[in-house]
Amino acid sequence: MNEKLVRVGTTYLPVQNPASSALWYSVNLGAEISYQDSDKAILNLANQSFFLVKAGSNQSAGFFDQNGEEHFSLTFEVDGLSALEDLHHKFKQQKIKTGDIEDRGHAGRNFVFWDMDGNMFDVWSELSPDFKKRYTID
């Protein structure tokens, strides 16, 4: 037997109001809403399913590192630095809470942003080589 984990299929995010949050993701990130009820919304975004789950107050998907700094738990990828800069500019225009573009000492550049519920995400300017190969992206 050669079982192995192949991909991440679903990410669960805590939100206060699944309907409002689903609309935010749809309008601001281009997510497709595939299901919604009072407890959750299911979105298709970035080749993955996201469940927006109604959670208690002050819940988020992030955490604080050993230095007390807020940290994201998920990184989205875009195809190149110009795509990153364009998305960063778009998020700023949309009034999405967005950090500065950073050089973190590795390939590419990154920036962070937050959704309306305080979930923090990272965006990286480099698509993984396996993804590019699998989807024939040059």
Coordinates of C-alpha atoms in Angstrom, one line a residue:
M1 CA 0.0 0.0 0.0
N2 CA 1.3 3.4 -0.9
E3 CA -1.2 5.8 0.8
K4 CA -0.1 9.4 1.1
L5 CA -1.6 12.8 1.7
V6 CA -2.1 14.3 -1.8
R7 CA -3.5 17.8 -1.2
V8 CA -5.3 20.0 1.2
G9 CA -8.9 19.9 0.2
T10 CA -10.7 22.1 2.7
T11 CA -9.8 24.8 5.1
Y12 CA -12.1 25.8 8.0
L13 CA -12.2 29.5 9.0
P14 CA -14.0 30.9 12.0
V15 CA -16.4 33.8 11.2
Q16 CA -19.1 35.7 13.1
N17 CA -21.7 35.7 10.3
P18 CA -21.3 33.1 7.5
A19 CA -23.6 35.0 5.1
S20 CA -21.8 38.4 5.5
S21 CA -18.4 36.7 5.4
A22 CA -19.3 34.7 2.3
L23 CA -20.3 37.9 0.5
W24 CA -17.1 39.6 1.6
Y25 CA -15.0 36.7 0.2
S26 CA -17.1 36.7 -3.0
V27 CA -16.8 40.4 -3.7
N28 CA -13.2 41.0 -2.5
L29 CA -11.5 37.7 -3.4
G30 CA -13.6 36.3 -6.2
A31 CA -14.7 33.3 -4.2
E32 CA -17.6 31.2 -5.5
I33 CA -20.3 30.5 -2.9
S34 CA -21.4 26.8 -3.3
Y35 CA -23.5 26.4 -0.2
Q36 CA -24.7 28.5 2.7
D37 CA -26.9 28.1 5.8
S38 CA -27.0 29.8 9.2
D39 CA -24.0 27.9 10.6
K40 CA -21.6 27.8 7.6
A41 CA -20.8 28.8 4.1
I42 CA -18.8 26.8 1.6
L43 CA -16.6 28.7 -0.8
N44 CA -14.5 27.6 -3.8
L45 CA -11.3 29.7 -3.8
A46 CA -7.8 29.2 -5.0
N47 CA -8.4 25.5 -6.0
Q48 CA -9.7 24.7 -2.6
S49 CA -12.9 24.6 -0.5
F50 CA -13.2 27.0 2.4
F51 CA -15.8 26.4 5.1
L52 CA -16.7 29.6 6.9
V53 CA -18.0 28.3 10.2
K54 CA -20.0 30.4 12.7
A55 CA -17.7 30.6 15.7
G56 CA -17.7 32.2 19.1
S57 CA -16.5 35.8 19.5
N58 CA -12.8 36.7 19.1
Q59 CA -11.9 33.6 17.2
S60 CA -9.5 33.6 14.3
A61 CA -7.5 31.2 12.3
G62 CA -4.2 32.9 13.2
F63 CA -2.0 32.5 16.3
F64 CA 0.7 34.4 18.1
D65 CA 4.3 33.2 17.8
Q66 CA 6.8 32.9 20.6
N67 CA 7.6 36.6 20.3
G68 CA 4.0 37.6 20.7
E69 CA 3.6 38.5 17.0
E70 CA 0.4 37.7 15.2
H71 CA 0.9 35.0 12.6
F72 CA -1.1 33.7 9.6
S73 CA -1.8 30.0 9.2
L74 CA -2.3 30.1 5.4
T75 CA -0.4 31.5 2.4
F76 CA -2.0 32.1 -1.0
E77 CA 0.3 32.1 -4.0
V78 CA 0.2 34.4 -7.1
D79 CA 2.3 34.1 -10.3
G80 CA 5.1 36.6 -10.0
L81 CA 6.0 39.9 -8.4
S82 CA 3.9 42.0 -10.7
A83 CA 0.8 39.9 -9.9
L84 CA 1.6 40.4 -6.2
E85 CA 2.0 44.1 -6.6
D86 CA -1.2 44.4 -8.6
L87 CA -3.2 42.4 -6.0
H88 CA -1.7 44.4 -3.2
H89 CA -2.8 47.6 -4.9
K90 CA -6.3 46.2 -5.6
F91 CA -6.7 45.2 -1.9
K92 CA -5.7 48.7 -0.8
Q93 CA -8.2 50.2 -3.2
Q94 CA -10.9 47.9 -1.8
K95 CA -10.0 49.1 1.7
I96 CA -9.0 45.5 2.8
K97 CA -6.7 45.7 5.8
T98 CA -3.3 45.0 4.1
G99 CA 0.3 45.0 5.3
D100 CA 3.2 46.2 3.3
I101 CA 5.0 44.1 0.6
E102 CA 7.9 42.5 2.4
D103 CA 11.3 40.9 1.6
R104 CA 11.6 38.0 4.1
G105 CA 14.9 36.8 2.9
H106 CA 13.7 34.0 0.7
A107 CA 12.6 33.8 -2.9
G108 CA 9.8 36.2 -3.9
R109 CA 8.0 38.8 -1.8
N110 CA 5.0 38.6 0.5
F111 CA 2.3 40.7 2.1
V112 CA -0.4 39.9 4.7
F113 CA -4.1 40.8 4.7
W114 CA -7.1 40.3 7.0
D115 CA -10.7 39.4 6.3
M116 CA -13.6 41.1 8.0
D117 CA -13.4 38.6 10.9
G118 CA -9.8 39.2 11.7
N119 CA -8.4 36.1 10.0
M120 CA -4.9 36.9 8.8
F121 CA -3.6 35.5 5.5
D122 CA -0.3 35.7 3.6
V123 CA 0.2 36.2 -0.1
W124 CA 3.5 35.0 -1.8
S125 CA 4.7 36.0 -5.2
E126 CA 5.8 32.5 -6.2
L127 CA 3.7 29.6 -7.4
S128 CA 5.0 26.2 -6.3
P129 CA 6.8 24.4 -9.1
D130 CA 4.5 21.4 -8.8
F131 CA 1.4 23.5 -9.2
K132 CA 2.9 25.2 -12.3
K133 CA 3.8 21.9 -13.8
R134 CA 0.5 20.3 -13.1
Y135 CA -1.5 23.2 -14.5
T136 CA 1.0 24.0 -17.3
I137 CA 1.6 27.6 -16.1
D138 CA 4.8 29.2 -17.6

